[in-house]
Amino acid sequence: MKVLVTGGAGFIGSNFIRYFLSAHAGVEIVNFDKLTYAGNLRNLADIDSQPNYRFVRADICDADAVDGVLAEGFDAVAHFAAESHVDRSIAGAREFIRTNVEGTWVMLEAARKRKVPRFLHVSTDEVYGSMAPKEMASEKSELAPNSPYAASKAASDLMVRSYVQTHKFPAIITRCTNNYGPYQFPEKLIPLMISNVLAGKKLPVYGDGLNERDWIFVEDHCRALDAVLQKGRIGEIYNIGSGRPVPNIGIVRSLLKLLSAPDGLIEFVQDRPGHDRRYALDDSKIRHELGWQPQVDLDAGLQHTVDWYRANGDWVREATSGEYQEYYEKFYVKRRATLAQL
Ligand code: NAD
Ligand code: TDX
C-alpha cells in the first residue's frame, strides 16, 4: 500500500507515519508538508532515511505540486495538513481558511482527477461545538462550530461530503477528540503545561478551568485511523474518542503530581473568547463496526507523555526556541544527498 500523508511533519501526522510503517510490512509513505511553524522534521528523524519513506516540502494549496506528487500513483491519501490551534485562529483566521478549506479542496480535486481509490480526511470533534452536561455528539449531530478553526474544519468536512455526493469520490471522514502524547507542539494544553513546569514557569489556565475535553492518547488515534483507512466504509463519518471527558484543571493537577511540582504554579488567566465548555463524543460506530477501542488509559498515557518530554529536553528546547525550523535545510537535505550518493 502506498499512502500520501499530508501534514506528516506535525504532531498526529508524524505519530501516524511512525505507527503505520511499523505496523505494516511492505507499505510506502510519502510525507507532503509545507513545514509551517507546526511542522517539525525532527519528529521523524529516526525514520527519515528509511527507503519506504520520503519527504516532499510543498503546500497543499499548490495544485501543481499536489498533482505532481499524485501522478506517481497512490493507493490512499491520509489528509492531516491543517492549521490546528484554536487560539491562533482567534488571532487571525486567514491561514485557517486558506489551508483548511482551500487546501482541502485542492487535495480533493487533485485526488479525484488522479482517481485515488481512498481518501481519509482527518477532522475533529470541535465541528459539533460545545456539548451540554451528559450530552454526546454522534456522527449525525448538527455541526455547530464556535471558533474560526472549528468553522474551517467543518467547512472542509462539508467540501469532502460534497465530493462524495456529487462525484462519487471515495472519501471517509474521521472526527477525533483532543489528542496528547509525544511530539505535540508546546502551544497545546498538555505539552505547554509540561514544558512550563520543566522551565519553572507559571501554568496559564483559562477561565475557571472547568472546561472539559475528552483526551485520547495519540497512538490510539493512529490505530483508529489505520482501521478506517483499511476497513472503513466509503462516504461514512467515524467519531473517535476515549469516552471520558475531564476538566482542564484536573489534567493540570495530574501533570503537576506526575512532575512533583506545586499547585501554586497554576495561574487562572482570562478566558479564551468563545471557549467551548465541553466536548464529548459518542463513538460507538467505530467500536462496533471496526472493532476499534482505545488501549491507553489517561493515567498511563499522561505518565508516558511526561516521561517522554522529560527524556527529550533537546526536542522541547528546539521546539520552544524555533531552532527546529532549521532542521530541514541543515540536516534533512544534506542527509538525503549523502544517501543518494551511496
Ligand atoms: P499540527 O498543527 O501539529 O500539524 C499540522 C501539520 O500540517 C504541520 O506539519 C504543518 O507544517 C502542516 N501544514 C500546515 N499547513 C500546510 C499546508 N498549507 N500545506 C502543507 N502542509 C501544511 O496538527 P495536528 O495536531 O497534528 O493535527 C493534524 C490533523 O488532525 C489536523 O487536521 C487537525 O485538525 C486534526 N485533529 C487534531 C486534533 C488534536 O488534538 N491535535 C484532534 C482531532 C483532529
Ligand atoms: O494555555 C492554555 N490554557 C488553557 O486553559 C491552553 C493552550 C489551553 N487551555 C485550555 C483550552 C481548552 O479548554 O485547555 C483546553 C485544551 O486547549 P488546546 O490544547 O488549545 O486544545 P483545544 O482548543 O481543545 O483543541 C484541540 O483539540 C481538538 C486541538 O488543538 C485541535 O486541533 C483539535 O481539533
PDB file of C-alpha atoms in Angstrom, residues 93-280:
ATOM      1  CA  ALA A  93      -8.286  33.233  10.580  1.00  0.00           C
ATOM      2  CA  ARG A  94      -6.833  33.798   7.100  1.00  0.00           C
ATOM      3  CA  GLU A  95      -4.405  30.847   7.103  1.00  0.00           C
ATOM      4  CA  PHE A  96      -7.147  28.614   8.509  1.00  0.00           C
ATOM      5  CA  ILE A  97      -9.415  29.391   5.575  1.00  0.00           C
ATOM      6  CA  ARG A  98      -6.540  29.025   3.128  1.00  0.00           C
ATOM      7  CA  THR A  99      -5.091  25.723   4.310  1.00  0.00           C
ATOM      8  CA  ASN A 100      -8.094  24.018   5.884  1.00  0.00           C
ATOM      9  CA  VAL A 101     -10.748  24.968   3.337  1.00  0.00           C
ATOM     10  CA  GLU A 102      -8.940  25.843   0.101  1.00  0.00           C
ATOM     11  CA  GLY A 103      -6.146  23.321   0.701  1.00  0.00           C
ATOM     12  CA  THR A 104      -8.624  20.509   1.333  1.00  0.00           C
ATOM     13  CA  TRP A 105     -10.460  21.427  -1.861  1.00  0.00           C
ATOM     14  CA  VAL A 106      -7.165  21.335  -3.827  1.00  0.00           C
ATOM     15  CA  MET A 107      -6.446  17.879  -2.373  1.00  0.00           C
ATOM     16  CA  LEU A 108      -9.929  16.601  -3.255  1.00  0.00           C
ATOM     17  CA  GLU A 109      -9.800  17.930  -6.785  1.00  0.00           C
ATOM     18  CA  ALA A 110      -6.313  16.530  -7.451  1.00  0.00           C
ATOM     19  CA  ALA A 111      -7.132  13.137  -5.900  1.00  0.00           C
ATOM     20  CA  ARG A 112     -10.364  12.935  -7.928  1.00  0.00           C
ATOM     21  CA  LYS A 113      -8.550  13.644 -11.198  1.00  0.00           C
ATOM     22  CA  ARG A 114      -5.858  11.080 -10.370  1.00  0.00           C
ATOM     23  CA  LYS A 115      -8.523   8.543  -9.308  1.00  0.00           C
ATOM     24  CA  VAL A 116      -7.043   7.902  -5.855  1.00  0.00           C
ATOM     25  CA  PRO A 117      -9.068   4.914  -4.558  1.00  0.00           C
ATOM     26  CA  ARG A 118      -9.298   6.057  -0.892  1.00  0.00           C
ATOM     27  CA  PHE A 119      -9.150   9.471   0.764  1.00  0.00           C
ATOM     28  CA  LEU A 120      -9.091   9.775   4.559  1.00  0.00           C
ATOM     29  CA  HIS A 121      -9.990  13.256   5.811  1.00  0.00           C
ATOM     30  CA  VAL A 122      -8.799  13.738   9.398  1.00  0.00           C
ATOM     31  CA  SER A 123     -11.208  16.036  11.210  1.00  0.00           C
ATOM     32  CA  THR A 124     -12.176  16.949  14.756  1.00  0.00           C
ATOM     33  CA  ASP A 125     -14.899  16.807  17.404  1.00  0.00           C
ATOM     34  CA  GLU A 126     -14.796  20.620  17.518  1.00  0.00           C
ATOM     35  CA  VAL A 127     -17.086  20.767  14.469  1.00  0.00           C
ATOM     36  CA  TYR A 128     -20.022  19.731  16.729  1.00  0.00           C
ATOM     37  CA  GLY A 129     -19.449  22.681  19.065  1.00  0.00           C
ATOM     38  CA  SER A 130     -19.957  22.649  22.818  1.00  0.00           C
ATOM     39  CA  MET A 131     -21.943  19.839  24.481  1.00  0.00           C
ATOM     40  CA  ALA A 132     -24.341  20.267  27.413  1.00  0.00           C
ATOM     41  CA  PRO A 133     -23.612  18.150  30.541  1.00  0.00           C
ATOM     42  CA  LYS A 134     -24.122  14.440  29.719  1.00  0.00           C
ATOM     43  CA  GLU A 135     -24.766  15.271  26.021  1.00  0.00           C
ATOM     44  CA  MET A 136     -22.653  13.422  23.410  1.00  0.00           C
ATOM     45  CA  ALA A 137     -22.255  14.145  19.698  1.00  0.00           C
ATOM     46  CA  SER A 138     -22.891  11.294  17.270  1.00  0.00           C
ATOM     47  CA  GLU A 139     -21.919  11.373  13.608  1.00  0.00           C
ATOM     48  CA  LYS A 140     -25.469  12.579  12.862  1.00  0.00           C
ATOM     49  CA  SER A 141     -25.353  15.553  15.264  1.00  0.00           C
ATOM     50  CA  GLU A 142     -25.596  19.017  13.773  1.00  0.00           C
ATOM     51  CA  LEU A 143     -22.421  20.939  13.003  1.00  0.00           C
ATOM     52  CA  ALA A 144     -22.158  23.967  15.307  1.00  0.00           C
ATOM     53  CA  PRO A 145     -18.531  25.150  15.232  1.00  0.00           C
ATOM     54  CA  ASN A 146     -17.705  28.069  17.533  1.00  0.00           C
ATOM     55  CA  SER A 147     -14.096  29.043  16.737  1.00  0.00           C
ATOM     56  CA  PRO A 148     -12.726  30.088  13.341  1.00  0.00           C
ATOM     57  CA  TYR A 149     -10.579  26.921  13.479  1.00  0.00           C
ATOM     58  CA  ALA A 150     -13.611  24.694  14.082  1.00  0.00           C
ATOM     59  CA  ALA A 151     -15.587  26.521  11.383  1.00  0.00           C
ATOM     60  CA  SER A 152     -12.780  25.989   8.866  1.00  0.00           C
ATOM     61  CA  LYS A 153     -12.669  22.256   9.706  1.00  0.00           C
ATOM     62  CA  ALA A 154     -16.481  21.996   9.418  1.00  0.00           C
ATOM     63  CA  ALA A 155     -16.263  23.725   6.031  1.00  0.00           C
ATOM     64  CA  SER A 156     -13.620  21.228   4.917  1.00  0.00           C
ATOM     65  CA  ASP A 157     -15.791  18.321   6.092  1.00  0.00           C
ATOM     66  CA  LEU A 158     -18.700  19.668   4.047  1.00  0.00           C
ATOM     67  CA  MET A 159     -16.470  20.046   0.999  1.00  0.00           C
ATOM     68  CA  VAL A 160     -15.446  16.387   1.393  1.00  0.00           C
ATOM     69  CA  ARG A 161     -19.117  15.408   1.723  1.00  0.00           C
ATOM     70  CA  SER A 162     -19.972  17.302  -1.460  1.00  0.00           C
ATOM     71  CA  TYR A 163     -17.304  15.394  -3.411  1.00  0.00           C
ATOM     72  CA  VAL A 164     -18.674  12.079  -2.137  1.00  0.00           C
ATOM     73  CA  GLN A 165     -22.234  13.036  -3.120  1.00  0.00           C
ATOM     74  CA  THR A 166     -21.509  14.809  -6.393  1.00  0.00           C
ATOM     75  CA  HIS A 167     -18.508  12.989  -7.788  1.00  0.00           C
ATOM     76  CA  LYS A 168     -18.877   9.610  -6.024  1.00  0.00           C
ATOM     77  CA  PHE A 169     -15.428  10.403  -4.643  1.00  0.00           C
ATOM     78  CA  PRO A 170     -14.159   7.661  -2.281  1.00  0.00           C
ATOM     79  CA  ALA A 171     -13.632   9.713   0.887  1.00  0.00           C
ATOM     80  CA  ILE A 172     -14.106   8.926   4.585  1.00  0.00           C
ATOM     81  CA  ILE A 173     -14.149  11.489   7.408  1.00  0.00           C
ATOM     82  CA  THR A 174     -12.928  10.889  10.964  1.00  0.00           C
ATOM     83  CA  ARG A 175     -13.647  13.230  13.885  1.00  0.00           C
ATOM     84  CA  CYS A 176     -11.420  12.731  16.899  1.00  0.00           C
ATOM     85  CA  THR A 177     -11.279  14.305  20.347  1.00  0.00           C
ATOM     86  CA  ASN A 178      -8.242  16.066  21.881  1.00  0.00           C
ATOM     87  CA  ASN A 179      -5.003  14.152  21.296  1.00  0.00           C
ATOM     88  CA  TYR A 180      -1.947  14.168  23.545  1.00  0.00           C
ATOM     89  CA  GLY A 181       1.385  12.346  23.551  1.00  0.00           C
ATOM     90  CA  PRO A 182       4.975  12.617  22.245  1.00  0.00           C
ATOM     91  CA  TYR A 183       5.921  15.269  19.650  1.00  0.00           C
ATOM     92  CA  GLN A 184       2.994  17.623  20.375  1.00  0.00           C
ATOM     93  CA  PHE A 185       3.989  21.255  19.849  1.00  0.00           C
ATOM     94  CA  PRO A 186       4.150  23.089  23.199  1.00  0.00           C
ATOM     95  CA  GLU A 187       1.329  25.507  22.390  1.00  0.00           C
ATOM     96  CA  LYS A 188      -1.407  22.951  23.193  1.00  0.00           C
ATOM     97  CA  LEU A 189      -2.559  22.457  26.804  1.00  0.00           C
ATOM     98  CA  ILE A 190      -0.689  19.304  27.874  1.00  0.00           C
ATOM     99  CA  PRO A 191       2.771  19.913  26.312  1.00  0.00           C
ATOM    100  CA  LEU A 192       2.576  23.604  27.264  1.00  0.00           C
ATOM    101  CA  MET A 193       1.937  22.747  30.904  1.00  0.00           C
ATOM    102  CA  ILE A 194       4.699  20.119  30.978  1.00  0.00           C
ATOM    103  CA  SER A 195       7.287  22.354  29.304  1.00  0.00           C
ATOM    104  CA  ASN A 196       6.332  25.301  31.544  1.00  0.00           C
ATOM    105  CA  VAL A 197       6.837  23.178  34.671  1.00  0.00           C
ATOM    106  CA  LEU A 198      10.211  21.958  33.343  1.00  0.00           C
ATOM    107  CA  ALA A 199      11.186  25.604  32.695  1.00  0.00           C
ATOM    108  CA  GLY A 200       9.919  26.764  36.116  1.00  0.00           C
ATOM    109  CA  LYS A 201       7.160  28.909  34.568  1.00  0.00           C
ATOM    110  CA  LYS A 202       3.548  29.513  35.638  1.00  0.00           C
ATOM    111  CA  LEU A 203       0.718  27.421  34.140  1.00  0.00           C
ATOM    112  CA  PRO A 204      -1.947  29.620  32.477  1.00  0.00           C
ATOM    113  CA  VAL A 205      -5.395  28.023  32.939  1.00  0.00           C
ATOM    114  CA  TYR A 206      -8.162  29.763  31.001  1.00  0.00           C
ATOM    115  CA  GLY A 207     -11.286  30.912  32.876  1.00  0.00           C
ATOM    116  CA  ASP A 208     -12.358  28.694  35.771  1.00  0.00           C
ATOM    117  CA  GLY A 209     -10.512  25.619  34.420  1.00  0.00           C
ATOM    118  CA  LEU A 210     -13.729  23.606  34.311  1.00  0.00           C
ATOM    119  CA  ASN A 211     -13.953  23.263  30.526  1.00  0.00           C
ATOM    120  CA  GLU A 212     -13.945  19.569  29.656  1.00  0.00           C
ATOM    121  CA  ARG A 213     -12.062  17.725  26.939  1.00  0.00           C
ATOM    122  CA  ASP A 214     -12.097  14.001  26.087  1.00  0.00           C
ATOM    123  CA  TRP A 215      -8.352  13.272  25.874  1.00  0.00           C
ATOM    124  CA  ILE A 216      -7.088  10.414  23.715  1.00  0.00           C
ATOM    125  CA  PHE A 217      -3.525   9.115  23.529  1.00  0.00           C
ATOM    126  CA  VAL A 218      -2.213   9.852  20.027  1.00  0.00           C
ATOM    127  CA  GLU A 219      -1.316   6.209  19.261  1.00  0.00           C
ATOM    128  CA  ASP A 220      -4.922   5.173  19.922  1.00  0.00           C
ATOM    129  CA  HIS A 221      -6.000   7.781  17.358  1.00  0.00           C
ATOM    130  CA  CYS A 222      -3.413   6.401  14.900  1.00  0.00           C
ATOM    131  CA  ARG A 223      -4.746   2.854  15.368  1.00  0.00           C
ATOM    132  CA  ALA A 224      -8.270   4.127  14.715  1.00  0.00           C
ATOM    133  CA  LEU A 225      -7.152   5.935  11.552  1.00  0.00           C
ATOM    134  CA  ASP A 226      -5.400   2.781  10.368  1.00  0.00           C
ATOM    135  CA  ALA A 227      -8.603   0.774  10.903  1.00  0.00           C
ATOM    136  CA  VAL A 228     -10.656   3.352   8.998  1.00  0.00           C
ATOM    137  CA  LEU A 229      -8.108   3.526   6.190  1.00  0.00           C
ATOM    138  CA  GLN A 230      -8.149  -0.270   5.775  1.00  0.00           C
ATOM    139  CA  LYS A 231     -11.768  -1.165   6.573  1.00  0.00           C
ATOM    140  CA  GLY A 232     -13.901   1.991   6.838  1.00  0.00           C
ATOM    141  CA  ARG A 233     -16.894   2.378   4.570  1.00  0.00           C
ATOM    142  CA  ILE A 234     -16.617   4.990   1.803  1.00  0.00           C
ATOM    143  CA  GLY A 235     -18.780   8.065   2.389  1.00  0.00           C
ATOM    144  CA  GLU A 236     -19.041   7.454   6.143  1.00  0.00           C
ATOM    145  CA  ILE A 237     -18.037   9.570   9.139  1.00  0.00           C
ATOM    146  CA  TYR A 238     -16.418   7.939  12.192  1.00  0.00           C
ATOM    147  CA  ASN A 239     -16.166   9.630  15.599  1.00  0.00           C
ATOM    148  CA  ILE A 240     -13.097   8.652  17.641  1.00  0.00           C
ATOM    149  CA  GLY A 241     -12.869   9.313  21.378  1.00  0.00           C
ATOM    150  CA  SER A 242     -11.953   7.922  24.742  1.00  0.00           C
ATOM    151  CA  GLY A 243     -15.365   8.323  26.378  1.00  0.00           C
ATOM    152  CA  ARG A 244     -14.039  10.158  29.443  1.00  0.00           C
ATOM    153  CA  PRO A 245     -14.224  13.969  29.397  1.00  0.00           C
ATOM    154  CA  VAL A 246     -12.063  15.583  32.094  1.00  0.00           C
ATOM    155  CA  PRO A 247     -11.955  19.241  33.260  1.00  0.00           C
ATOM    156  CA  ASN A 248      -8.772  21.098  32.288  1.00  0.00           C
ATOM    157  CA  ILE A 249      -7.890  21.796  35.904  1.00  0.00           C
ATOM    158  CA  GLY A 250      -7.976  18.034  36.572  1.00  0.00           C
ATOM    159  CA  ILE A 251      -5.477  17.446  33.776  1.00  0.00           C
ATOM    160  CA  VAL A 252      -3.207  20.231  35.023  1.00  0.00           C
ATOM    161  CA  ARG A 253      -3.280  18.892  38.612  1.00  0.00           C
ATOM    162  CA  SER A 254      -2.472  15.351  37.374  1.00  0.00           C
ATOM    163  CA  LEU A 255       0.521  16.719  35.456  1.00  0.00           C
ATOM    164  CA  LEU A 256       1.746  18.651  38.500  1.00  0.00           C
ATOM    165  CA  LYS A 257       1.561  15.467  40.545  1.00  0.00           C
ATOM    166  CA  LEU A 258       3.487  13.453  37.950  1.00  0.00           C
ATOM    167  CA  LEU A 259       6.133  16.185  37.799  1.00  0.00           C
ATOM    168  CA  SER A 260       6.274  16.594  41.606  1.00  0.00           C
ATOM    169  CA  ALA A 261       5.561  20.317  41.190  1.00  0.00           C
ATOM    170  CA  PRO A 262       3.402  22.515  43.461  1.00  0.00           C
ATOM    171  CA  ASP A 263      -0.210  23.553  42.678  1.00  0.00           C
ATOM    172  CA  GLY A 264       0.983  27.117  43.319  1.00  0.00           C
ATOM    173  CA  LEU A 265       2.303  27.212  39.723  1.00  0.00           C
ATOM    174  CA  ILE A 266      -1.317  27.362  38.468  1.00  0.00           C
ATOM    175  CA  GLU A 267      -2.405  30.807  37.350  1.00  0.00           C
ATOM    176  CA  PHE A 268      -6.023  31.379  36.297  1.00  0.00           C
ATOM    177  CA  VAL A 269      -5.973  33.767  33.341  1.00  0.00           C
ATOM    178  CA  GLN A 270      -8.521  35.487  31.109  1.00  0.00           C
ATOM    179  CA  ASP A 271     -10.773  33.019  29.311  1.00  0.00           C
ATOM    180  CA  ARG A 272     -10.465  32.204  25.603  1.00  0.00           C
ATOM    181  CA  PRO A 273     -13.192  34.064  23.628  1.00  0.00           C
ATOM    182  CA  GLY A 274     -15.981  31.670  22.568  1.00  0.00           C
ATOM    183  CA  HIS A 275     -14.366  28.939  24.699  1.00  0.00           C
ATOM    184  CA  ASP A 276     -16.288  25.675  24.199  1.00  0.00           C
ATOM    185  CA  ARG A 277     -17.347  24.339  27.584  1.00  0.00           C
ATOM    186  CA  ARG A 278     -17.404  20.655  26.874  1.00  0.00           C
ATOM    187  CA  TYR A 279     -16.528  18.189  24.129  1.00  0.00           C
ATOM    188  CA  ALA A 280     -17.892  14.641  24.326  1.00  0.00           C
TER     189      ALA A 280
END
